Short mmCIF file of C-alpha atoms and ligand atoms in Angstrom, two decimals:
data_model
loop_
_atom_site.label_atom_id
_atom_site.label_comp_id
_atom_site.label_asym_id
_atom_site.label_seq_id
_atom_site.Cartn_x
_atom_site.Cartn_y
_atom_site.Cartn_z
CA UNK A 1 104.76 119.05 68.81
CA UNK A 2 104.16 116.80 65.46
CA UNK A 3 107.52 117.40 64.16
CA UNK A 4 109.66 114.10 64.63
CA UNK A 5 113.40 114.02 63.67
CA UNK A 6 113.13 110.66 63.68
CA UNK A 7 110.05 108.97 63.93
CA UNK A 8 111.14 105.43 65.88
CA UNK A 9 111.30 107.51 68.70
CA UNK A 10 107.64 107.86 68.54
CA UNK A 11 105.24 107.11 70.91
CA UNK A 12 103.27 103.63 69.74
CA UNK A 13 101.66 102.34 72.53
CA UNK A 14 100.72 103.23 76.71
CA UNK A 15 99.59 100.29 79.07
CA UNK A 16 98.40 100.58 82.54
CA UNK A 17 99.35 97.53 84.00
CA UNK A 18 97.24 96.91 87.79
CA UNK A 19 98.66 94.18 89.54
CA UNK A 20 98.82 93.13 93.66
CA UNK A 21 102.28 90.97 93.93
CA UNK A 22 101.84 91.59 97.80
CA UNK A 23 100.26 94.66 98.05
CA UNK A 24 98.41 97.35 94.80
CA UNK A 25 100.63 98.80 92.30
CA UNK A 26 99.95 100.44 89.40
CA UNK A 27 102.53 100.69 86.50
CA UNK A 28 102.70 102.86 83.27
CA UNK A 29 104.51 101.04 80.20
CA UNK A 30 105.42 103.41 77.46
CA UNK A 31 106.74 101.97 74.09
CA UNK A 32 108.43 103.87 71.06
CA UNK A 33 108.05 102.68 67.84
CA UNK A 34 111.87 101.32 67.36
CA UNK A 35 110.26 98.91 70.39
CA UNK A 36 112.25 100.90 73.37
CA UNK A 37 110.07 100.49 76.48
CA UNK A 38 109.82 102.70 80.02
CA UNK A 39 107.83 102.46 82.98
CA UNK A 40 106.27 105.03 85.29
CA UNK A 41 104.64 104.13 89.00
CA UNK A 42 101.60 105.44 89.18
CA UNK A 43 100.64 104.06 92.71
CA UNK A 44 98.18 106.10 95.31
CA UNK A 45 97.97 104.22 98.12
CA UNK A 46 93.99 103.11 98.13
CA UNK A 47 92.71 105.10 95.57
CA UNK A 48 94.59 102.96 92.83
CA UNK A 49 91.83 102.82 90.33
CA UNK A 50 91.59 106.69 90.20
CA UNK A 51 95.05 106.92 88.75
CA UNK A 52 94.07 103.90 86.39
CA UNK A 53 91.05 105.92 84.87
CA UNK A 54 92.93 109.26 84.71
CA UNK A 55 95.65 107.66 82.85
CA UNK A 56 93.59 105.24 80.26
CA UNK A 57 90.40 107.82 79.83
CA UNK A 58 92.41 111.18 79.85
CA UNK A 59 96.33 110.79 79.19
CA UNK A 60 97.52 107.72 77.55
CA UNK A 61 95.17 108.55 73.93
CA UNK A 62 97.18 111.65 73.94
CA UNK A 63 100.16 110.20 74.09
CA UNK A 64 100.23 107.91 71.02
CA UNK A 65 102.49 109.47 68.57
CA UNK A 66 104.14 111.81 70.50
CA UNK A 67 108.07 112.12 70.49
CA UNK A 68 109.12 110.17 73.55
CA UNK A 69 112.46 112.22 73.78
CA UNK A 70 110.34 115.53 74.64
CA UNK A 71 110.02 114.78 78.76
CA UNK A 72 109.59 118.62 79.23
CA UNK A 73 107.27 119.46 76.68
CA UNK A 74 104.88 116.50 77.74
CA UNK A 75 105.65 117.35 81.48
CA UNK A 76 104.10 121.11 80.37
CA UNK A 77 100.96 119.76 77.89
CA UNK A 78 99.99 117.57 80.58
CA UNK A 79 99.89 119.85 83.71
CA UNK A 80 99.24 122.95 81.70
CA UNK A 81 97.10 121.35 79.40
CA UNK A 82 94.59 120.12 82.06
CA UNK A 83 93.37 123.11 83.79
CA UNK A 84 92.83 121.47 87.19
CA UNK A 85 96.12 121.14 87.56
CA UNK A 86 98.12 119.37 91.11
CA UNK A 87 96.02 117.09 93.42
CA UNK A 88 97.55 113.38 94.29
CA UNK A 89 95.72 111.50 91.42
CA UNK A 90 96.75 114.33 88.72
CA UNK A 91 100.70 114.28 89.88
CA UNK A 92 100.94 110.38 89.65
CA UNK A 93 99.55 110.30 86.35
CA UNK A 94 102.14 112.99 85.25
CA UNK A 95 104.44 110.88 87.41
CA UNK A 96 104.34 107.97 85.78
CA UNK A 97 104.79 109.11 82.20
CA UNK A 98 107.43 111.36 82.73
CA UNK A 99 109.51 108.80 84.80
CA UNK A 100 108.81 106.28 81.78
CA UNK A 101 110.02 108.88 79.26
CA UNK A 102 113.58 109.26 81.45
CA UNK A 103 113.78 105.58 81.32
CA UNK A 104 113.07 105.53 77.39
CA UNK A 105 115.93 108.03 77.44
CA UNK A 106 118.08 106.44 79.41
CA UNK A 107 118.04 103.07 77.29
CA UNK A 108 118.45 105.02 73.85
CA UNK A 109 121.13 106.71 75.30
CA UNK A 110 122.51 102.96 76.57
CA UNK A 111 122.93 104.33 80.05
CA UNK A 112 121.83 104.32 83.73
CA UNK A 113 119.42 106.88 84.05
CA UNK A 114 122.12 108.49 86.88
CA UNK A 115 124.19 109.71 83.82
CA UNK A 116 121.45 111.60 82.38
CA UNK A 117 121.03 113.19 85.33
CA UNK A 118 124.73 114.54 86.39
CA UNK A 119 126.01 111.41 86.63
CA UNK A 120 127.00 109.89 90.13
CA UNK A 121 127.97 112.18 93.10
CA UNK A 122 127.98 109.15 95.48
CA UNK A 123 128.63 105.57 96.06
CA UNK A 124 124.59 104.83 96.65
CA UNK A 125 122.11 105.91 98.95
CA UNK A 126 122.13 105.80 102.82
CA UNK A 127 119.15 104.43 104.05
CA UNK A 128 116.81 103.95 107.09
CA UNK A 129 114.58 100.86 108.12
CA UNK A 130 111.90 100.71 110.12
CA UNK A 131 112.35 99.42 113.63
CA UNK A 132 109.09 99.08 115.53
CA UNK A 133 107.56 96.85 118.46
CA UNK A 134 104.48 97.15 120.67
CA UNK A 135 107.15 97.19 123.97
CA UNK A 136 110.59 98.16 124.15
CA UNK A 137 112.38 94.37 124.04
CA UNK A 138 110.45 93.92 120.70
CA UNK A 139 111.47 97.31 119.68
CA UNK A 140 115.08 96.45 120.32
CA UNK A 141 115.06 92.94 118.65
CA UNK A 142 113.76 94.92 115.95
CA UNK A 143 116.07 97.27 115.81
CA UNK A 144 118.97 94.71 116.04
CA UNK A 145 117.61 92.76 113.25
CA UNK A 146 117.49 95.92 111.06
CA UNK A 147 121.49 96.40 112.44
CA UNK A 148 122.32 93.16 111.20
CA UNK A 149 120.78 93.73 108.15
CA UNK A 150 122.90 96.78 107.41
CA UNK A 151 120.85 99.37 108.24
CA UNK A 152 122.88 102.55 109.40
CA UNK A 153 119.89 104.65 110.29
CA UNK A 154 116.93 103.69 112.01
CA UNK A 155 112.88 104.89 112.42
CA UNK A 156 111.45 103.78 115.57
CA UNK A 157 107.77 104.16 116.15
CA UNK A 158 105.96 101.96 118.92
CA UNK A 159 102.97 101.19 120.49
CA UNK A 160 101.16 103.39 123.13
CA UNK A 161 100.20 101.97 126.73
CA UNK A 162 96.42 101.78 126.67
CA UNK A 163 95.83 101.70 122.75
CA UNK A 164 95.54 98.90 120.71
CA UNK A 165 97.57 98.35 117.26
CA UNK A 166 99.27 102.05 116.13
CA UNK A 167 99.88 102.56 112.40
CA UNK A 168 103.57 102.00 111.96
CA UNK A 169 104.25 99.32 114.44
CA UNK A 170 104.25 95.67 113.40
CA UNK A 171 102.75 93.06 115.35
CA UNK A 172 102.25 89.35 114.41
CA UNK A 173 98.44 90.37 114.52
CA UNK A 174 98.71 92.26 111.20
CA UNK A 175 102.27 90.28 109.88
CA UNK A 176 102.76 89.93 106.00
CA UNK A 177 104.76 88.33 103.88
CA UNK A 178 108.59 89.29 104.73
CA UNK A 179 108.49 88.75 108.42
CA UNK A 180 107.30 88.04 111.27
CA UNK A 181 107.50 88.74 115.51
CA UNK A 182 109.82 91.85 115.59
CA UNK A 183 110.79 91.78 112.03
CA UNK A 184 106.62 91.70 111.20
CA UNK A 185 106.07 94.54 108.77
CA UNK A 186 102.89 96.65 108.91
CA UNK A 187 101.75 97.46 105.81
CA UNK A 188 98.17 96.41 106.12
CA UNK A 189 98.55 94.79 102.50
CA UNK A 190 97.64 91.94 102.25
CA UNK A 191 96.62 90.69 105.75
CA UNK A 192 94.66 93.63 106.67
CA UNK A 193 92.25 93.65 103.44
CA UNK A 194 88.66 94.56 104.08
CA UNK A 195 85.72 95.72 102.75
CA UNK A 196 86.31 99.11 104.64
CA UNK A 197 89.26 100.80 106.60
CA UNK A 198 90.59 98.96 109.53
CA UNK A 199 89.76 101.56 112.69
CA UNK A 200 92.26 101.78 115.05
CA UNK A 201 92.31 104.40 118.26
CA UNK A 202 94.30 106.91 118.98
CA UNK A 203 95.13 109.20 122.45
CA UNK A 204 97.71 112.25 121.61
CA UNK A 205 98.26 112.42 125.16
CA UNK A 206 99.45 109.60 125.77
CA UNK A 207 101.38 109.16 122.78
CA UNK A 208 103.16 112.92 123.87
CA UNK A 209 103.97 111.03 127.35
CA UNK A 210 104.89 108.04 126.21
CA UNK A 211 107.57 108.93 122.78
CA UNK A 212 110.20 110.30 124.80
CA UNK A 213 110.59 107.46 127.41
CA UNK A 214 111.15 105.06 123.96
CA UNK A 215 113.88 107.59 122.88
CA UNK A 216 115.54 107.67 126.45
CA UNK A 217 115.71 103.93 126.42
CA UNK A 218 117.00 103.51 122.95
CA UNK A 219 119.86 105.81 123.49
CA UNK A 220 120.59 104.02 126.62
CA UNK A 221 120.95 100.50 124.71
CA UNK A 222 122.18 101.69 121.50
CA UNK A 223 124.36 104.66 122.25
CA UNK A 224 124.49 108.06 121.01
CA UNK A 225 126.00 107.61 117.22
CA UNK A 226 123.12 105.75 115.27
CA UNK A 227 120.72 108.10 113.35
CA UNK A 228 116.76 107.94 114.72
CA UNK A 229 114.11 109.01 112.92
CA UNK A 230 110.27 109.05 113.94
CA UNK A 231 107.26 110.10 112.17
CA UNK A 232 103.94 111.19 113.62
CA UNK A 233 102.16 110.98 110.60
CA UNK A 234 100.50 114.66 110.97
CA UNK A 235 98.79 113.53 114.22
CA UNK A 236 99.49 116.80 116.19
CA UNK A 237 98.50 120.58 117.10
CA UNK A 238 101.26 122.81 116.50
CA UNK A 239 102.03 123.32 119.92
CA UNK A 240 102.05 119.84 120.48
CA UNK A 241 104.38 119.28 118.01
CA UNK A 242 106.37 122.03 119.27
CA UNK A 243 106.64 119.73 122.89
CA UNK A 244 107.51 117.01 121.34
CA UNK A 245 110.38 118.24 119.22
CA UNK A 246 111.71 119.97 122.22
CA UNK A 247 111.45 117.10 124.26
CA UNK A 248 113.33 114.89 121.87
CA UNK A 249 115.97 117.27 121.61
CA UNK A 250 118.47 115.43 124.35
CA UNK A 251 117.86 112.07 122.27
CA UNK A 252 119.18 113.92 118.50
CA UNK A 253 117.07 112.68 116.06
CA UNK A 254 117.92 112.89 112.36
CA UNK A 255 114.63 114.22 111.64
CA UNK A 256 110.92 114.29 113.33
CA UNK A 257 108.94 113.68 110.43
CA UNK A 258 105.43 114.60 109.57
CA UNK A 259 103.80 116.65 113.23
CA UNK A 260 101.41 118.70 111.72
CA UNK A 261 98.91 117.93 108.74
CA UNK A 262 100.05 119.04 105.82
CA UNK A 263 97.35 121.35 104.51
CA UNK A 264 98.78 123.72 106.52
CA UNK A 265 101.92 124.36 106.43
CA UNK A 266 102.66 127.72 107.99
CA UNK A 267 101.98 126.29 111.72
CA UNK A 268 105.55 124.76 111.22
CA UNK A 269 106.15 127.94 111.81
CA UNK A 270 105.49 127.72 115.63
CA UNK A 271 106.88 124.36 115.71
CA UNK A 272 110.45 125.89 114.26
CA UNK A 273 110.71 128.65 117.16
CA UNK A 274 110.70 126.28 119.87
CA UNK A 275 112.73 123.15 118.59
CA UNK A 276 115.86 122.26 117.05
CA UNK A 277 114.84 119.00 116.21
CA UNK A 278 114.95 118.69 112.23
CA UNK A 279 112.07 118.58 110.29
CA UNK A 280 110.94 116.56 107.40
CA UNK A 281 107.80 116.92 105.86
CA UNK A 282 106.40 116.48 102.55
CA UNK A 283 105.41 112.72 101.09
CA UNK A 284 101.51 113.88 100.88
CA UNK A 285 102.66 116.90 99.11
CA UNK A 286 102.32 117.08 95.12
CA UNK A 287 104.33 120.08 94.02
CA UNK A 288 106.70 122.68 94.24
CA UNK A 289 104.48 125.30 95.50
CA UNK A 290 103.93 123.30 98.59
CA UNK A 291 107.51 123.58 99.68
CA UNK A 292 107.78 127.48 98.31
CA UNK A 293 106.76 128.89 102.18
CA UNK A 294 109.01 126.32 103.85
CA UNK A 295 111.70 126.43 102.07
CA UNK A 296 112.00 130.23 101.78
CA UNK A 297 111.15 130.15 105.55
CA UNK A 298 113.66 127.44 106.42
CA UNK A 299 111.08 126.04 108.42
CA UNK A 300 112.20 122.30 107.39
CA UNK A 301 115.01 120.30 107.21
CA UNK A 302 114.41 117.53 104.72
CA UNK A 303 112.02 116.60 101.96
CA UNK A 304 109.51 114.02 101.52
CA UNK A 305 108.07 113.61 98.01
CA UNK A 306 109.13 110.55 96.12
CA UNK A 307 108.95 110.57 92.41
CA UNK A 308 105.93 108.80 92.03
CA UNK A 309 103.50 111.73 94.10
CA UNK A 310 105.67 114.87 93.09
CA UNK A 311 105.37 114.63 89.29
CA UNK A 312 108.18 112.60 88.52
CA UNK A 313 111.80 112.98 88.02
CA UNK A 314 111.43 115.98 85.86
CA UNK A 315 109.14 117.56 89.07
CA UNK A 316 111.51 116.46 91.85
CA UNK A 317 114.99 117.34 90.85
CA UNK A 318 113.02 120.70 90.45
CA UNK A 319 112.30 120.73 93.95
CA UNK A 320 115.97 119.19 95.23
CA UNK A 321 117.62 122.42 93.40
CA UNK A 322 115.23 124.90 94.64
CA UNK A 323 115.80 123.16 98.28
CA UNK A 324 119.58 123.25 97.69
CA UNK A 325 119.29 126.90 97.98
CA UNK A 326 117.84 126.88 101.31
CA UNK A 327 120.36 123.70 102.46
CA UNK A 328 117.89 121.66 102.71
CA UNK A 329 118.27 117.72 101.57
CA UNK A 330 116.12 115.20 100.39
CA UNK A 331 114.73 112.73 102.72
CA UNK A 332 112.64 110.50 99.77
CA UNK A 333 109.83 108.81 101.02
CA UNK A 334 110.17 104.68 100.76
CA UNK A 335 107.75 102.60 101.64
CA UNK A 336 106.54 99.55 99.74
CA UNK A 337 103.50 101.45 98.40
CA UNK A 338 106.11 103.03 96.27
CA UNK A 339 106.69 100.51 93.37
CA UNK A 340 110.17 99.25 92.90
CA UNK A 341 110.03 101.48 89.44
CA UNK A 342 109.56 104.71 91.99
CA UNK A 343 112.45 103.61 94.23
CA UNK A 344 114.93 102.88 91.23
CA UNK A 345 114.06 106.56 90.13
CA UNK A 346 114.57 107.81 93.33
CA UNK A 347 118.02 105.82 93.59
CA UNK A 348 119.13 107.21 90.02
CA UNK A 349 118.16 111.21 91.76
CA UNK A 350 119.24 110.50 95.03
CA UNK A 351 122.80 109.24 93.73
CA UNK A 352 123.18 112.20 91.89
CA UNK A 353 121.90 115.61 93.24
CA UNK A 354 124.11 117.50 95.51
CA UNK A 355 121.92 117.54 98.19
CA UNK A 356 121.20 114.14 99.01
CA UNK A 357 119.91 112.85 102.71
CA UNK A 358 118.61 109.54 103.28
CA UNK A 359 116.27 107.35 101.36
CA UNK A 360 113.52 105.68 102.98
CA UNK A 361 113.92 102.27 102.58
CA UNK A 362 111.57 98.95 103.27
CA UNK A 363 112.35 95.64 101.33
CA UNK A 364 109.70 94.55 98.87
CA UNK A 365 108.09 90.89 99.24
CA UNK A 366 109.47 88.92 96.94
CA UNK A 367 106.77 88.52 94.64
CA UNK A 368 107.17 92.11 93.78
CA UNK A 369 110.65 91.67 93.62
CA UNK A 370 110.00 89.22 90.93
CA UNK A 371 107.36 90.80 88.91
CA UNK A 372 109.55 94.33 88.58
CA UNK A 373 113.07 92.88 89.18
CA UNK A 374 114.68 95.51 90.11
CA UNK A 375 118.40 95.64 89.77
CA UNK A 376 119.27 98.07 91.93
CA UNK A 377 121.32 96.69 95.30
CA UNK A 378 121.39 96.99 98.81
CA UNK A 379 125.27 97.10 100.60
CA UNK A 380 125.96 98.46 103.87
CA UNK A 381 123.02 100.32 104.25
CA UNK A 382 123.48 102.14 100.86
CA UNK A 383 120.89 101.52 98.26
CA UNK A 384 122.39 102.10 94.67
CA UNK A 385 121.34 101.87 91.58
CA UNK A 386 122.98 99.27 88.55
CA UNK A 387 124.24 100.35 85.63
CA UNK A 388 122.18 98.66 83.55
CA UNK A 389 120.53 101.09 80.93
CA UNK A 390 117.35 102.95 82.02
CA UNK A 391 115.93 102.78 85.29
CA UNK A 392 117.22 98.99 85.95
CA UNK A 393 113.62 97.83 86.42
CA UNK A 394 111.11 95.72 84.52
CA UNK A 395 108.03 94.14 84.15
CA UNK A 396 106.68 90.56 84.24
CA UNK A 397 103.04 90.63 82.69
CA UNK A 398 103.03 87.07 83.41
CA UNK A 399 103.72 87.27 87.07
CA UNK A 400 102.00 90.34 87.26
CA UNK A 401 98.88 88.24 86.24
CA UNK A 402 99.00 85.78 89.19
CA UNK A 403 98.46 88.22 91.65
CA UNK A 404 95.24 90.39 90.19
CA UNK A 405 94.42 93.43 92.13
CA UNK A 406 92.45 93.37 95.31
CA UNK A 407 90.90 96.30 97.14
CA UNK A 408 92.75 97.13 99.86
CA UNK A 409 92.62 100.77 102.38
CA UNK A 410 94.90 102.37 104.83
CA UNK A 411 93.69 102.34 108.31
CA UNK A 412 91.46 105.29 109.51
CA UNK A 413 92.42 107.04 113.36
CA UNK A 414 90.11 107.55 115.60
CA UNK A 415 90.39 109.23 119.40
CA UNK A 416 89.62 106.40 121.85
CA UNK A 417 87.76 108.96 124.05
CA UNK A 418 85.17 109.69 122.04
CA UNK A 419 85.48 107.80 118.42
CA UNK A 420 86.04 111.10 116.46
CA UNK A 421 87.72 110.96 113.32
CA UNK A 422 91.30 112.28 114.52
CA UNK A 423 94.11 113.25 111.87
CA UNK A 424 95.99 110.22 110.35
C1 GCO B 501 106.21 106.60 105.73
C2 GCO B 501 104.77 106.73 105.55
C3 GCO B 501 104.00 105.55 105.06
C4 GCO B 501 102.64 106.03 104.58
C5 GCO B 501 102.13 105.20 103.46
C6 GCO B 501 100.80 105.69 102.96
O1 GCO B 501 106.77 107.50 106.30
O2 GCO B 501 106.76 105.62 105.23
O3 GCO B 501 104.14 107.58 106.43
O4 GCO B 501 103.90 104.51 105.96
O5 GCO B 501 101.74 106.05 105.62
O6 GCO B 501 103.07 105.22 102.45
O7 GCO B 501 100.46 105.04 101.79
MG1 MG B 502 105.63 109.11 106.85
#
């Protein structure tokens, strides 16, 4: 499309901005030529620079001149137009310049992105922490802190008796920034940064003896009202998963979340005739199509893709309406690989869909916090957005450019029996 009705909504320039305020993120800035500006997260956990090349080498030269008010038709060109079309790296490039075009929007429009999208159908978003500890006290001082903090729902992962550190659970071994003892966060970013993948072991069986004695005990301390969540991070068979759901059933959980790997999605099949426990599934996923068997299925409960991995807003409220069908809410993933620029566009959806769930939510360090300064606010365990025009984010190129980006990976799993590579 050449034909502008007004050309200061034009597309003048795309940045990639790269920058490690605590852990890798990589941002999209869009600017029209009447000098509005949006940004896009374009963050893949450990592959960063992929998403950096697809963006500068393949996307952002065909963006220059463009109207920045068409978000569909450049949604279209760019996964249309590039033949291989889906795939993580692909989804967060269209991610982040269609989430920078709603926030373009949004400003010219001199509202909070929320409007734009229905406007708000709830105070904010509930959210759940992360609670974790190697033992149970830990675990509970964890969970109390997370309680005090305002947390009204709660994921609990812990360690394993006879393996060492388990992805998920914080330890003052691999403490950042933001914490520390039971409050320690996990991210592996910065203090776990290495030339290669931390290794860490893992043992299904015991894991499969051990979850439901940690679910018992918090029940017993905490009572039966406040929601749990776990994930398993697609560690499982589908029979195994289909024990372990079954065997959580007495403690409720809010959702199990990840038990099989995602390439495969039809085993949840199995899983769903032997459990109640809900399902959530989905933050690897990309698009729509990965959710079609599921959904029409009703073989899950919630779903996982944030903005920044499903395609961007445009993508995603997509999905929530086609999931509304089925009743089935969203369950965004959260974590602090997800740029505050993905979490204020997930706060602007989540507030306004009909079929909202929970938001995944872990704080940011503060250096992030002040290189995006995001607006958005945290009250009761509801994450909302502001009102401020756009997304409510922004970003400091000058603290962005005292913390230059570092290579950093995710841990890799394998079995302690043997040392194979074992599903992460
Ligand atoms: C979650 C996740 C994360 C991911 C991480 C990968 O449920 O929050 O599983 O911890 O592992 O985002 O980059
Ligand atoms: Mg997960």
């Amino acid at each position: 499309m050449t034909d502008f009705d007004d050309m200061g909504t034009r597309i003048v320039s795309a940045e990639v901005l790269v920058s490690s305020p605590g852990r890798n993120f990589v941002t999209l800035r869009l600017r029209t030529a009447d000098g509005v500006t949006g940004l896009g997260d374009a963050t893949v956990n450990g592959r960063e620079l992929a998403v950096v090349s697809y963006l500068q080498d393949h996307v952002t030269p065909l963006l220059i001149g463009r109207d920045a008010h068409a978000i569909e038709d450049t949604w279209q060109y760019l996964y249309r137009g590039a033949y291989w079309r889906r795939g993580p790296i692909t989804m967060a490039a269209i991610a982040a310049v269609d989430t920078a075009l709603w926030d373009i929007k949004a400003k010219m429009a001199g509202m909070p992105l929320y409007q734009l999208l229905g406007g708000r159908s709830r105070r904010g978003c509930l959210t759940y922490g992360h609670a974790s500890g190697a033992e149970l006290p830990e675990l509970f001082d964890s969970i109390r802190a997370h309680l005090d903090q305002g947390y009204r729902a709660i994921r609990i992962q812990t360690g394993v008796p006879g393996l060492g550190s388990v992805y998920g659970v914080a330890s003052s071994a691999n403490a950042v920034v933001g914490g520390s003892g039971a409050s320690a966060r996990y991210d592996h970013e910065p203090a776990r940064r290495a030339a290669v993948p931390v290794e860490e072991e893992w043992d299904t069986r015991a894991y499969l003896r051990h979850a439901p004695s940690v679910f018992e005990a918090v029940r017993n301390e905490f009572g039966p009202e406040l929601p749990l969540l776990h994930d398993a991070h697609h560690r499982l068979t589908p029979i195994q998963a289909a024990k372990l759901g079954k065997e959580l059933e007495p403690y409720d959980l809010f959702w199990l979340e990840d038990v099989t790997p995602a390439e495969n999605t039809a085993v949840l099949r199995r899983v769903r005739e032997h459990t109640t426990t809900p399902l959530a599934i989905g933050e690897v996923f990309n698009t729509i199509w990965d959710y079609r068997e599921l959904f029409e299925e009703q073989l899950i409960d919630y779903v996982r893709s944030p903005v920044t991995h499903a395609g961007g807003i445009t993508a995603l409220r997509r999905i929530f309406d086609y999931a509304a069908v089925y009743q089935i809410k969203s369950g965004v993933h959260g974590p602090t690989d997800i740029s505050p620029v993905g979490l204020a566009a997930a706060l602007h959806l989540g507030v306004a869909i009909p079929n909202f769930g929970i938001q995944e939510y872990m704080k940011h360090t503060e250096d992030t916090d002040q290189v995006f300064r995001p607006t958005y606010s945290f009250t009761d365990g509801l994450l909302a957005p502001s009102d401020e025009p756009g997304l409510g984010v922004d970003h400091d190129d000058a603290e962005a450019d005292r913390h230059p980006y570092t290579r950093a990976y995710l841990p890799v799993n394998r079995l302690k029996l043997d040392g194979s590579m074992h599903d992460w």
